[in-house]
Amino acid sequence: MRTSKWFKLVWIVPAVLVLLAAVVLAAQGLRTLEGVRAFLDKYPGESELPAGAPVGFPAWLAWQHFLNAFFIVLIIRTGWQIRTVARPAAHWTRNNTGLLKTKNRPAKISLTLWFHLSLDALWVLNGIIFYILIFTTGQWLRLVPQKWDVFPNALSAGLQYASLNWPTENGWTNYNSLQLLTYFVTVFIAAPLAIITGLRMSGAWPKNATRINRVYPVELARVIHFPVMLYFVFFIIVHVTLVLTTGLLRNLNHMYGGSDSNSWVGFWIFAASLVVMAGAWVAARPIFLRSIAALTGSVTR
């Protein structure tokens, strides 16, 4: 029993639950203090948006949300497999012909790494489109902090969440400040870090660039890349939990239905997206990936 990889959960899970209970009790105790109540009154948890900020979410953002979730889930899965699987089921070598012809012989990589890099490329392409659209439609105003009061408001929102007396919010018109800072970090810091470190670890990085490789060694990229993955896992868990517990139908309509209502439209679109993601998860196996990978290279054991 003690040799099982799940044995650590015997003490980790209770310890986490005790820690969470302590945080809740501490937050609730703080809220009884007069100074803390005055702070919450002054900073309710939401920073005012600038004039001209858009209201609601356009249809393209729903598609972006689905594609981003689709890619990032599979990227995390394949990244974990690369880290933990000692003997890959198959390997892939790029065809050294056509536009991608190089002087040096292409390196053989695992089929899992090929799939991971392919997903990365699609995720980056989707991200570029996302950046272009948010800056041309004004949606960036809802993701970039505009005032210094965002920080005390974020602290206020965090205290309200921790005390289980959650802040009143309506993401259709404005995120609370803790959400705003989290989305900003995810979109403009964590995502670029994942790309830059992943690129440094890939075979596409120039090996002969001595000066830049000295300043930015691959070891540094590895040290950063894995914690960034853990950040995305944590973000997804918290994000999904809050969607489920702060008005499921309305939140799903915001993300998928393009409306600020409690109809079932967003739910069914979300359910369909889960079916697609589950299908991709099941299909992402060597027996199915070999034929796709063979279109651009040779697949061997």
PDB file of C-alpha atoms in Angstrom:
ATOM      1  CA  MET A   1       0.000   0.000   0.000  1.00  0.00           C
ATOM      2  CA  ARG A   2       2.766   2.422   0.963  1.00  0.00           C
ATOM      3  CA  THR A   3       4.471   1.822  -2.388  1.00  0.00           C
ATOM      4  CA  SER A   4       1.421   3.000  -4.321  1.00  0.00           C
ATOM      5  CA  LYS A   5       1.840   6.311  -6.116  1.00  0.00           C
ATOM      6  CA  TRP A   6      -1.508   7.364  -4.604  1.00  0.00           C
ATOM      7  CA  PHE A   7      -0.446   6.739  -0.989  1.00  0.00           C
ATOM      8  CA  LYS A   8       0.614  10.363  -0.494  1.00  0.00           C
ATOM      9  CA  LEU A   9      -3.012  11.398  -0.991  1.00  0.00           C
ATOM     10  CA  VAL A  10      -3.834   9.718   2.333  1.00  0.00           C
ATOM     11  CA  TRP A  11      -2.252  12.652   4.165  1.00  0.00           C
ATOM     12  CA  ILE A  12      -2.192  15.335   1.443  1.00  0.00           C
ATOM     13  CA  VAL A  13      -5.992  15.499   1.020  1.00  0.00           C
ATOM     14  CA  PRO A  14      -6.783  15.854   4.762  1.00  0.00           C
ATOM     15  CA  ALA A  15      -3.980  18.418   5.136  1.00  0.00           C
ATOM     16  CA  VAL A  16      -5.384  20.498   2.272  1.00  0.00           C
ATOM     17  CA  LEU A  17      -8.896  20.330   3.744  1.00  0.00           C
ATOM     18  CA  VAL A  18      -7.632  21.449   7.163  1.00  0.00           C
ATOM     19  CA  LEU A  19      -5.703  24.305   5.537  1.00  0.00           C
ATOM     20  CA  LEU A  20      -8.765  25.433   3.571  1.00  0.00           C
ATOM     21  CA  ALA A  21     -10.909  25.329   6.718  1.00  0.00           C
ATOM     22  CA  ALA A  22      -8.315  27.435   8.554  1.00  0.00           C
ATOM     23  CA  VAL A  23      -8.287  29.992   5.723  1.00  0.00           C
ATOM     24  CA  VAL A  24     -12.092  30.253   5.784  1.00  0.00           C
ATOM     25  CA  LEU A  25     -12.214  30.690   9.570  1.00  0.00           C
ATOM     26  CA  ALA A  26      -9.428  33.286   9.486  1.00  0.00           C
ATOM     27  CA  ALA A  27     -11.149  35.250   6.709  1.00  0.00           C
ATOM     28  CA  GLN A  28     -14.477  35.160   8.517  1.00  0.00           C
ATOM     29  CA  GLY A  29     -12.764  36.342  11.697  1.00  0.00           C
ATOM     30  CA  LEU A  30     -11.120  39.233   9.860  1.00  0.00           C
ATOM     31  CA  ARG A  31     -14.470  40.349   8.485  1.00  0.00           C
ATOM     32  CA  THR A  32     -15.757  40.912  12.011  1.00  0.00           C
ATOM     33  CA  LEU A  33     -13.133  43.624  12.590  1.00  0.00           C
ATOM     34  CA  GLU A  34     -14.324  47.205  12.170  1.00  0.00           C
ATOM     35  CA  GLY A  35     -11.280  48.253  10.130  1.00  0.00           C
ATOM     36  CA  VAL A  36     -11.733  45.343   7.716  1.00  0.00           C
ATOM     37  CA  ARG A  37     -15.431  46.125   7.288  1.00  0.00           C
ATOM     38  CA  ALA A  38     -14.525  49.731   6.470  1.00  0.00           C
ATOM     39  CA  PHE A  39     -11.952  48.490   3.938  1.00  0.00           C
ATOM     40  CA  LEU A  40     -14.564  46.269   2.253  1.00  0.00           C
ATOM     41  CA  ASP A  41     -16.998  49.182   2.088  1.00  0.00           C
ATOM     42  CA  LYS A  42     -14.382  51.408   0.447  1.00  0.00           C
ATOM     43  CA  TYR A  43     -13.156  48.698  -1.922  1.00  0.00           C
ATOM     44  CA  PRO A  44     -16.093  46.402  -2.759  1.00  0.00           C
ATOM     45  CA  GLY A  45     -13.960  44.240  -5.059  1.00  0.00           C
ATOM     46  CA  GLU A  46     -14.515  45.802  -8.474  1.00  0.00           C
ATOM     47  CA  SER A  47     -12.571  48.526 -10.280  1.00  0.00           C
ATOM     48  CA  GLU A  48     -14.529  50.819 -12.583  1.00  0.00           C
ATOM     49  CA  LEU A  49     -13.958  50.238 -16.291  1.00  0.00           C
ATOM     50  CA  PRO A  50     -12.858  53.126 -18.530  1.00  0.00           C
ATOM     51  CA  ALA A  51     -15.403  54.859 -20.750  1.00  0.00           C
ATOM     52  CA  GLY A  52     -15.922  53.027 -24.006  1.00  0.00           C
ATOM     53  CA  ALA A  53     -15.190  49.567 -22.629  1.00  0.00           C
ATOM     54  CA  PRO A  54     -17.369  46.974 -24.400  1.00  0.00           C
ATOM     55  CA  VAL A  55     -20.247  45.239 -22.634  1.00  0.00           C
ATOM     56  CA  GLY A  56     -20.808  41.522 -23.125  1.00  0.00           C
ATOM     57  CA  PHE A  57     -18.933  38.966 -25.185  1.00  0.00           C
ATOM     58  CA  PRO A  58     -18.992  38.681 -28.999  1.00  0.00           C
ATOM     59  CA  ALA A  59     -19.517  35.336 -30.761  1.00  0.00           C
ATOM     60  CA  TRP A  60     -15.857  35.069 -31.783  1.00  0.00           C
ATOM     61  CA  LEU A  61     -14.842  35.079 -28.129  1.00  0.00           C
ATOM     62  CA  ALA A  62     -16.981  31.985 -27.514  1.00  0.00           C
ATOM     63  CA  TRP A  63     -15.141  30.143 -30.287  1.00  0.00           C
ATOM     64  CA  GLN A  64     -11.819  31.383 -28.936  1.00  0.00           C
ATOM     65  CA  HIS A  65     -12.721  30.146 -25.473  1.00  0.00           C
ATOM     66  CA  PHE A  66     -13.609  26.676 -26.765  1.00  0.00           C
ATOM     67  CA  LEU A  67     -10.508  26.334 -28.949  1.00  0.00           C
ATOM     68  CA  ASN A  68      -8.232  27.566 -26.177  1.00  0.00           C
ATOM     69  CA  ALA A  69      -9.732  25.075 -23.706  1.00  0.00           C
ATOM     70  CA  PHE A  70      -9.547  22.283 -26.304  1.00  0.00           C
ATOM     71  CA  PHE A  71      -5.876  22.871 -27.051  1.00  0.00           C
ATOM     72  CA  ILE A  72      -4.670  23.605 -23.521  1.00  0.00           C
ATOM     73  CA  VAL A  73      -6.215  20.439 -22.049  1.00  0.00           C
ATOM     74  CA  LEU A  74      -4.462  18.257 -24.634  1.00  0.00           C
ATOM     75  CA  ILE A  75      -1.237  20.255 -24.315  1.00  0.00           C
ATOM     76  CA  ILE A  76      -1.181  19.687 -20.549  1.00  0.00           C
ATOM     77  CA  ARG A  77      -1.893  15.985 -21.048  1.00  0.00           C
ATOM     78  CA  THR A  78       0.868  15.468 -23.610  1.00  0.00           C
ATOM     79  CA  GLY A  79       3.272  17.611 -21.597  1.00  0.00           C
ATOM     80  CA  TRP A  80       2.717  15.398 -18.570  1.00  0.00           C
ATOM     81  CA  GLN A  81       3.203  12.273 -20.707  1.00  0.00           C
ATOM     82  CA  ILE A  82       6.500  13.636 -22.048  1.00  0.00           C
ATOM     83  CA  ARG A  83       7.639  14.220 -18.479  1.00  0.00           C
ATOM     84  CA  THR A  84       6.572  10.841 -17.053  1.00  0.00           C
ATOM     85  CA  VAL A  85       6.642   8.195 -19.833  1.00  0.00           C
ATOM     86  CA  ALA A  86      10.097   6.620 -20.084  1.00  0.00           C
ATOM     87  CA  ARG A  87       9.560   4.530 -23.242  1.00  0.00           C
ATOM     88  CA  PRO A  88       7.410   6.195 -25.932  1.00  0.00           C
ATOM     89  CA  ALA A  89       5.173   3.952 -28.036  1.00  0.00           C
ATOM     90  CA  ALA A  90       6.459   5.431 -31.310  1.00  0.00           C
ATOM     91  CA  HIS A  91       8.820   8.015 -32.785  1.00  0.00           C
ATOM     92  CA  TRP A  92       8.501  10.537 -35.602  1.00  0.00           C
ATOM     93  CA  THR A  93      11.100  11.968 -37.968  1.00  0.00           C
ATOM     94  CA  ARG A  94      10.245  14.953 -40.153  1.00  0.00           C
ATOM     95  CA  ASN A  95      10.413  14.609 -43.935  1.00  0.00           C
ATOM     96  CA  ASN A  96      13.370  16.726 -45.000  1.00  0.00           C
ATOM     97  CA  THR A  97      11.769  17.878 -48.238  1.00  0.00           C
ATOM     98  CA  GLY A  98       9.744  20.809 -49.533  1.00  0.00           C
ATOM     99  CA  LEU A  99       9.610  24.129 -47.697  1.00  0.00           C
ATOM    100  CA  LEU A 100      10.954  22.653 -44.438  1.00  0.00           C
ATOM    101  CA  LYS A 101      14.119  21.199 -45.957  1.00  0.00           C
ATOM    102  CA  THR A 102      17.187  21.800 -43.777  1.00  0.00           C
ATOM    103  CA  LYS A 103      20.912  21.152 -44.093  1.00  0.00           C
ATOM    104  CA  ASN A 104      21.071  19.036 -40.980  1.00  0.00           C
ATOM    105  CA  ARG A 105      19.280  15.727 -40.675  1.00  0.00           C
ATOM    106  CA  PRO A 106      15.923  16.024 -38.866  1.00  0.00           C
ATOM    107  CA  ALA A 107      15.961  14.759 -35.294  1.00  0.00           C
ATOM    108  CA  LYS A 108      13.884  11.783 -34.239  1.00  0.00           C
ATOM    109  CA  ILE A 109      11.379  12.692 -31.524  1.00  0.00           C
ATOM    110  CA  SER A 110       8.680  10.760 -29.706  1.00  0.00           C
ATOM    111  CA  LEU A 111       5.213  10.685 -31.219  1.00  0.00           C
ATOM    112  CA  THR A 112       3.935  12.304 -28.025  1.00  0.00           C
ATOM    113  CA  LEU A 113       6.349  15.209 -28.430  1.00  0.00           C
ATOM    114  CA  TRP A 114       5.291  15.579 -32.078  1.00  0.00           C
ATOM    115  CA  PHE A 115       1.648  15.793 -30.986  1.00  0.00           C
ATOM    116  CA  HIS A 116       2.541  18.214 -28.190  1.00  0.00           C
ATOM    117  CA  LEU A 117       4.389  20.525 -30.586  1.00  0.00           C
ATOM    118  CA  SER A 118       1.588  20.316 -33.160  1.00  0.00           C
ATOM    119  CA  LEU A 119      -0.945  21.321 -30.517  1.00  0.00           C
ATOM    120  CA  ASP A 120       1.379  24.121 -29.406  1.00  0.00           C
ATOM    121  CA  ALA A 121       1.492  25.500 -32.947  1.00  0.00           C
ATOM    122  CA  LEU A 122      -2.311  25.506 -33.196  1.00  0.00           C
ATOM    123  CA  TRP A 123      -2.631  27.059 -29.727  1.00  0.00           C
ATOM    124  CA  VAL A 124      -0.182  29.819 -30.652  1.00  0.00           C
ATOM    125  CA  LEU A 125      -2.054  30.486 -33.911  1.00  0.00           C
ATOM    126  CA  ASN A 126      -5.314  30.714 -31.989  1.00  0.00           C
ATOM    127  CA  GLY A 127      -3.615  33.034 -29.496  1.00  0.00           C
ATOM    128  CA  ILE A 128      -2.348  35.356 -32.227  1.00  0.00           C
ATOM    129  CA  ILE A 129      -5.875  35.632 -33.617  1.00  0.00           C
ATOM    130  CA  PHE A 130      -7.140  36.279 -30.080  1.00  0.00           C
ATOM    131  CA  TYR A 131      -4.639  39.103 -29.493  1.00  0.00           C
ATOM    132  CA  ILE A 132      -5.523  40.725 -32.815  1.00  0.00           C
ATOM    133  CA  LEU A 133      -9.253  40.571 -32.079  1.00  0.00           C
ATOM    134  CA  ILE A 134      -9.146  41.857 -28.494  1.00  0.00           C
ATOM    135  CA  PHE A 135      -7.044  44.862 -29.494  1.00  0.00           C
ATOM    136  CA  THR A 136      -9.131  45.701 -32.576  1.00  0.00           C
ATOM    137  CA  THR A 137     -12.489  45.341 -30.808  1.00  0.00           C
ATOM    138  CA  GLY A 138     -11.637  46.991 -27.488  1.00  0.00           C
ATOM    139  CA  GLN A 139     -12.024  43.792 -25.452  1.00  0.00           C
ATOM    140  CA  TRP A 140      -8.512  44.373 -24.096  1.00  0.00           C
ATOM    141  CA  LEU A 141      -9.982  47.121 -21.890  1.00  0.00           C
ATOM    142  CA  ARG A 142     -11.624  44.373 -19.851  1.00  0.00           C
ATOM    143  CA  LEU A 143      -8.381  42.406 -19.433  1.00  0.00           C
ATOM    144  CA  VAL A 144      -5.782  45.086 -18.686  1.00  0.00           C
ATOM    145  CA  PRO A 145      -5.865  46.890 -15.301  1.00  0.00           C
ATOM    146  CA  GLN A 146      -6.465  50.619 -15.795  1.00  0.00           C
ATOM    147  CA  LYS A 147      -6.382  51.998 -12.231  1.00  0.00           C
ATOM    148  CA  TRP A 148      -4.307  51.433  -9.108  1.00  0.00           C
ATOM    149  CA  ASP A 149      -7.412  50.663  -7.051  1.00  0.00           C
ATOM    150  CA  VAL A 150      -7.518  47.284  -8.786  1.00  0.00           C
ATOM    151  CA  PHE A 151      -5.065  45.972  -6.161  1.00  0.00           C
ATOM    152  CA  PRO A 152      -7.011  46.808  -2.960  1.00  0.00           C
ATOM    153  CA  ASN A 153     -10.185  45.724  -4.752  1.00  0.00           C
ATOM    154  CA  ALA A 154      -8.528  42.408  -5.637  1.00  0.00           C
ATOM    155  CA  LEU A 155      -7.554  41.964  -1.981  1.00  0.00           C
ATOM    156  CA  SER A 156     -11.157  42.712  -1.020  1.00  0.00           C
ATOM    157  CA  ALA A 157     -12.507  40.172  -3.525  1.00  0.00           C
ATOM    158  CA  GLY A 158     -10.018  37.565  -2.303  1.00  0.00           C
ATOM    159  CA  LEU A 159     -11.099  38.094   1.303  1.00  0.00           C
ATOM    160  CA  GLN A 160     -14.743  37.765   0.293  1.00  0.00           C
ATOM    161  CA  TYR A 161     -14.052  34.525  -1.579  1.00  0.00           C
ATOM    162  CA  ALA A 162     -12.012  33.137   1.327  1.00  0.00           C
ATOM    163  CA  SER A 163     -14.792  33.900   3.823  1.00  0.00           C
ATOM    164  CA  LEU A 164     -17.333  32.105   1.566  1.00  0.00           C
ATOM    165  CA  ASN A 165     -19.333  35.335   1.326  1.00  0.00           C
ATOM    166  CA  TRP A 166     -18.510  35.806  -2.318  1.00  0.00           C
ATOM    167  CA  PRO A 167     -18.496  39.188  -4.067  1.00  0.00           C
ATOM    168  CA  THR A 168     -21.504  40.232  -6.099  1.00  0.00           C
ATOM    169  CA  GLU A 169     -20.408  40.164  -9.713  1.00  0.00           C
ATOM    170  CA  ASN A 170     -21.593  40.189 -13.291  1.00  0.00           C
ATOM    171  CA  GLY A 171     -18.886  39.170 -15.716  1.00  0.00           C
ATOM    172  CA  TRP A 172     -21.063  40.315 -18.609  1.00  0.00           C
ATOM    173  CA  THR A 173     -20.376  43.941 -17.705  1.00  0.00           C
ATOM    174  CA  ASN A 174     -17.205  43.831 -15.582  1.00  0.00           C
ATOM    175  CA  TYR A 175     -14.922  41.316 -13.869  1.00  0.00           C
ATOM    176  CA  ASN A 176     -14.133  41.723 -10.213  1.00  0.00           C
ATOM    177  CA  SER A 177     -10.566  42.891  -9.644  1.00  0.00           C
ATOM    178  CA  LEU A 178      -9.216  39.496  -8.607  1.00  0.00           C
ATOM    179  CA  GLN A 179     -10.605  37.988 -11.809  1.00  0.00           C
ATOM    180  CA  LEU A 180      -9.155  40.872 -13.809  1.00  0.00           C
ATOM    181  CA  LEU A 181      -5.646  40.402 -12.429  1.00  0.00           C
ATOM    182  CA  THR A 182      -5.859  36.627 -12.864  1.00  0.00           C
ATOM    183  CA  TYR A 183      -6.978  36.893 -16.492  1.00  0.00           C
ATOM    184  CA  PHE A 184      -4.285  39.495 -17.160  1.00  0.00           C
ATOM    185  CA  VAL A 185      -1.579  37.219 -15.750  1.00  0.00           C
ATOM    186  CA  THR A 186      -2.930  34.240 -17.700  1.00  0.00           C
ATOM    187  CA  VAL A 187      -3.236  36.012 -21.054  1.00  0.00           C
ATOM    188  CA  PHE A 188      -0.254  38.359 -21.001  1.00  0.00           C
ATOM    189  CA  ILE A 189       2.287  36.630 -18.737  1.00  0.00           C
ATOM    190  CA  ALA A 190       1.672  32.880 -18.342  1.00  0.00           C
ATOM    191  CA  ALA A 191       0.796  32.209 -21.990  1.00  0.00           C
ATOM    192  CA  PRO A 192       3.839  34.076 -23.415  1.00  0.00           C
ATOM    193  CA  LEU A 193       6.068  32.366 -20.826  1.00  0.00           C
ATOM    194  CA  ALA A 194       4.768  28.960 -21.902  1.00  0.00           C
ATOM    195  CA  ILE A 195       5.508  29.807 -25.537  1.00  0.00           C
ATOM    196  CA  ILE A 196       8.970  31.308 -24.977  1.00  0.00           C
ATOM    197  CA  THR A 197      10.166  28.497 -22.708  1.00  0.00           C
ATOM    198  CA  GLY A 198       8.623  25.806 -24.900  1.00  0.00           C
ATOM    199  CA  LEU A 199      10.300  27.262 -27.978  1.00  0.00           C
ATOM    200  CA  ARG A 200      13.661  27.302 -26.181  1.00  0.00           C
ATOM    201  CA  MET A 201      13.282  23.600 -25.354  1.00  0.00           C
ATOM    202  CA  SER A 202      12.259  22.619 -28.886  1.00  0.00           C
ATOM    203  CA  GLY A 203      14.436  21.576 -31.794  1.00  0.00           C
ATOM    204  CA  ALA A 204      13.444  24.739 -33.656  1.00  0.00           C
ATOM    205  CA  TRP A 205      15.664  26.849 -31.385  1.00  0.00           C
ATOM    206  CA  PRO A 206      19.004  27.770 -33.045  1.00  0.00           C
ATOM    207  CA  LYS A 207      21.719  25.674 -31.401  1.00  0.00           C
ATOM    208  CA  ASN A 208      24.546  27.807 -32.788  1.00  0.00           C
ATOM    209  CA  ALA A 209      23.295  31.093 -31.302  1.00  0.00           C
ATOM    210  CA  THR A 210      26.019  31.044 -28.660  1.00  0.00           C
ATOM    211  CA  ARG A 211      25.410  34.462 -27.137  1.00  0.00           C
ATOM    212  CA  ILE A 212      21.651  34.160 -26.668  1.00  0.00           C
ATOM    213  CA  ASN A 213      21.984  30.557 -25.486  1.00  0.00           C
ATOM    214  CA  ARG A 214      24.415  31.704 -22.812  1.00  0.00           C
ATOM    215  CA  VAL A 215      21.969  34.347 -21.603  1.00  0.00           C
ATOM    216  CA  TYR A 216      18.949  32.072 -21.944  1.00  0.00           C
ATOM    217  CA  PRO A 217      20.081  28.469 -21.324  1.00  0.00           C
ATOM    218  CA  VAL A 218      17.723  25.559 -21.896  1.00  0.00           C
ATOM    219  CA  GLU A 219      17.978  24.657 -18.199  1.00  0.00           C
ATOM    220  CA  LEU A 220      16.328  27.970 -17.295  1.00  0.00           C
ATOM    221  CA  ALA A 221      13.517  27.290 -19.756  1.00  0.00           C
ATOM    222  CA  ARG A 222      12.887  23.870 -18.178  1.00  0.00           C
ATOM    223  CA  VAL A 223      12.806  25.379 -14.681  1.00  0.00           C
ATOM    224  CA  ILE A 224      10.115  27.864 -15.782  1.00  0.00           C
ATOM    225  CA  HIS A 225       8.086  25.707 -18.183  1.00  0.00           C
ATOM    226  CA  PHE A 226       6.827  23.108 -15.691  1.00  0.00           C
ATOM    227  CA  PRO A 227       5.596  25.598 -13.034  1.00  0.00           C
ATOM    228  CA  VAL A 228       3.785  27.481 -15.805  1.00  0.00           C
ATOM    229  CA  MET A 229       1.992  24.243 -16.677  1.00  0.00           C
ATOM    230  CA  LEU A 230       1.033  23.807 -13.015  1.00  0.00           C
ATOM    231  CA  TYR A 231      -0.283  27.381 -13.018  1.00  0.00           C
ATOM    232  CA  PHE A 232      -2.584  26.559 -15.935  1.00  0.00           C
ATOM    233  CA  VAL A 233      -3.827  23.424 -14.149  1.00  0.00           C
ATOM    234  CA  PHE A 234      -4.574  25.460 -11.018  1.00  0.00           C
ATOM    235  CA  PHE A 235      -6.239  28.202 -13.067  1.00  0.00           C
ATOM    236  CA  ILE A 236      -8.492  25.701 -14.862  1.00  0.00           C
ATOM    237  CA  ILE A 237      -9.564  24.039 -11.599  1.00  0.00           C
ATOM    238  CA  VAL A 238     -10.421  27.348  -9.912  1.00  0.00           C
ATOM    239  CA  HIS A 239     -12.025  28.778 -13.057  1.00  0.00           C
ATOM    240  CA  VAL A 240     -14.305  25.776 -13.571  1.00  0.00           C
ATOM    241  CA  THR A 241     -15.196  25.677  -9.862  1.00  0.00           C
ATOM    242  CA  LEU A 242     -16.281  29.325  -9.875  1.00  0.00           C
ATOM    243  CA  VAL A 243     -18.266  28.874 -13.095  1.00  0.00           C
ATOM    244  CA  LEU A 244     -20.154  25.979 -11.499  1.00  0.00           C
ATOM    245  CA  THR A 245     -20.806  27.716  -8.181  1.00  0.00           C
ATOM    246  CA  THR A 246     -21.587  31.335  -9.115  1.00  0.00           C
ATOM    247  CA  GLY A 247     -24.533  30.868 -11.473  1.00  0.00           C
ATOM    248  CA  LEU A 248     -23.888  28.007 -13.881  1.00  0.00           C
ATOM    249  CA  LEU A 249     -26.423  28.777 -16.615  1.00  0.00           C
ATOM    250  CA  ARG A 250     -25.717  32.492 -16.689  1.00  0.00           C
ATOM    251  CA  ASN A 251     -21.939  31.973 -16.737  1.00  0.00           C
ATOM    252  CA  LEU A 252     -22.164  29.428 -19.556  1.00  0.00           C
ATOM    253  CA  ASN A 253     -24.361  31.797 -21.547  1.00  0.00           C
ATOM    254  CA  HIS A 254     -21.699  34.468 -21.092  1.00  0.00           C
ATOM    255  CA  MET A 255     -18.993  32.141 -22.400  1.00  0.00           C
ATOM    256  CA  TYR A 256     -20.855  30.176 -25.060  1.00  0.00           C
ATOM    257  CA  GLY A 257     -24.340  31.577 -25.614  1.00  0.00           C
ATOM    258  CA  GLY A 258     -23.505  35.224 -26.248  1.00  0.00           C
ATOM    259  CA  SER A 259     -26.184  36.487 -23.858  1.00  0.00           C
ATOM    260  CA  ASP A 260     -26.712  37.598 -20.260  1.00  0.00           C
ATOM    261  CA  SER A 261     -29.564  35.203 -19.520  1.00  0.00           C
ATOM    262  CA  ASN A 262     -30.350  32.026 -17.597  1.00  0.00           C
ATOM    263  CA  SER A 263     -31.399  30.005 -20.638  1.00  0.00           C
ATOM    264  CA  TRP A 264     -30.012  26.538 -21.410  1.00  0.00           C
ATOM    265  CA  VAL A 265     -28.383  27.565 -24.709  1.00  0.00           C
ATOM    266  CA  GLY A 266     -24.909  28.070 -23.277  1.00  0.00           C
ATOM    267  CA  PHE A 267     -25.163  24.852 -21.270  1.00  0.00           C
ATOM    268  CA  TRP A 268     -25.898  22.689 -24.299  1.00  0.00           C
ATOM    269  CA  ILE A 269     -23.143  24.320 -26.340  1.00  0.00           C
ATOM    270  CA  PHE A 270     -20.780  23.704 -23.432  1.00  0.00           C
ATOM    271  CA  ALA A 271     -21.960  20.087 -23.186  1.00  0.00           C
ATOM    272  CA  ALA A 272     -21.293  19.599 -26.899  1.00  0.00           C
ATOM    273  CA  SER A 273     -17.807  21.078 -26.473  1.00  0.00           C
ATOM    274  CA  LEU A 274     -17.113  18.591 -23.663  1.00  0.00           C
ATOM    275  CA  VAL A 275     -18.114  15.729 -25.967  1.00  0.00           C
ATOM    276  CA  VAL A 276     -15.667  17.009 -28.599  1.00  0.00           C
ATOM    277  CA  MET A 277     -12.868  17.340 -26.033  1.00  0.00           C
ATOM    278  CA  ALA A 278     -13.580  13.884 -24.609  1.00  0.00           C
ATOM    279  CA  GLY A 279     -13.512  12.423 -28.119  1.00  0.00           C
ATOM    280  CA  ALA A 280     -10.170  14.092 -28.824  1.00  0.00           C
ATOM    281  CA  TRP A 281      -8.818  12.831 -25.500  1.00  0.00           C
ATOM    282  CA  VAL A 282      -9.752   9.238 -26.387  1.00  0.00           C
ATOM    283  CA  ALA A 283      -8.506   9.564 -29.975  1.00  0.00           C
ATOM    284  CA  ALA A 284      -5.136  11.005 -28.929  1.00  0.00           C
ATOM    285  CA  ARG A 285      -3.489   7.589 -28.903  1.00  0.00           C
ATOM    286  CA  PRO A 286      -0.610   6.226 -30.990  1.00  0.00           C
ATOM    287  CA  ILE A 287      -2.915   3.962 -32.990  1.00  0.00           C
ATOM    288  CA  PHE A 288      -4.758   7.038 -34.311  1.00  0.00           C
ATOM    289  CA  LEU A 289      -1.894   9.550 -34.274  1.00  0.00           C
ATOM    290  CA  ARG A 290       0.458   7.442 -36.414  1.00  0.00           C
ATOM    291  CA  SER A 291      -1.512   7.946 -39.618  1.00  0.00           C
ATOM    292  CA  ILE A 292      -1.695  11.725 -39.102  1.00  0.00           C
ATOM    293  CA  ALA A 293       1.979  12.047 -38.189  1.00  0.00           C
ATOM    294  CA  ALA A 294       2.927   9.985 -41.255  1.00  0.00           C
ATOM    295  CA  LEU A 295       1.646  12.797 -43.495  1.00  0.00           C
ATOM    296  CA  THR A 296       4.664  14.936 -42.587  1.00  0.00           C
ATOM    297  CA  GLY A 297       7.270  12.373 -41.582  1.00  0.00           C
ATOM    298  CA  SER A 298       8.152   8.760 -40.934  1.00  0.00           C
ATOM    299  CA  VAL A 299       6.770   6.973 -37.890  1.00  0.00           C
ATOM    300  CA  THR A 300       8.841   4.187 -36.358  1.00  0.00           C
ATOM    301  CA  ARG A 301       9.091   2.243 -33.148  1.00  0.00           C
TER     302      ARG A 301
END
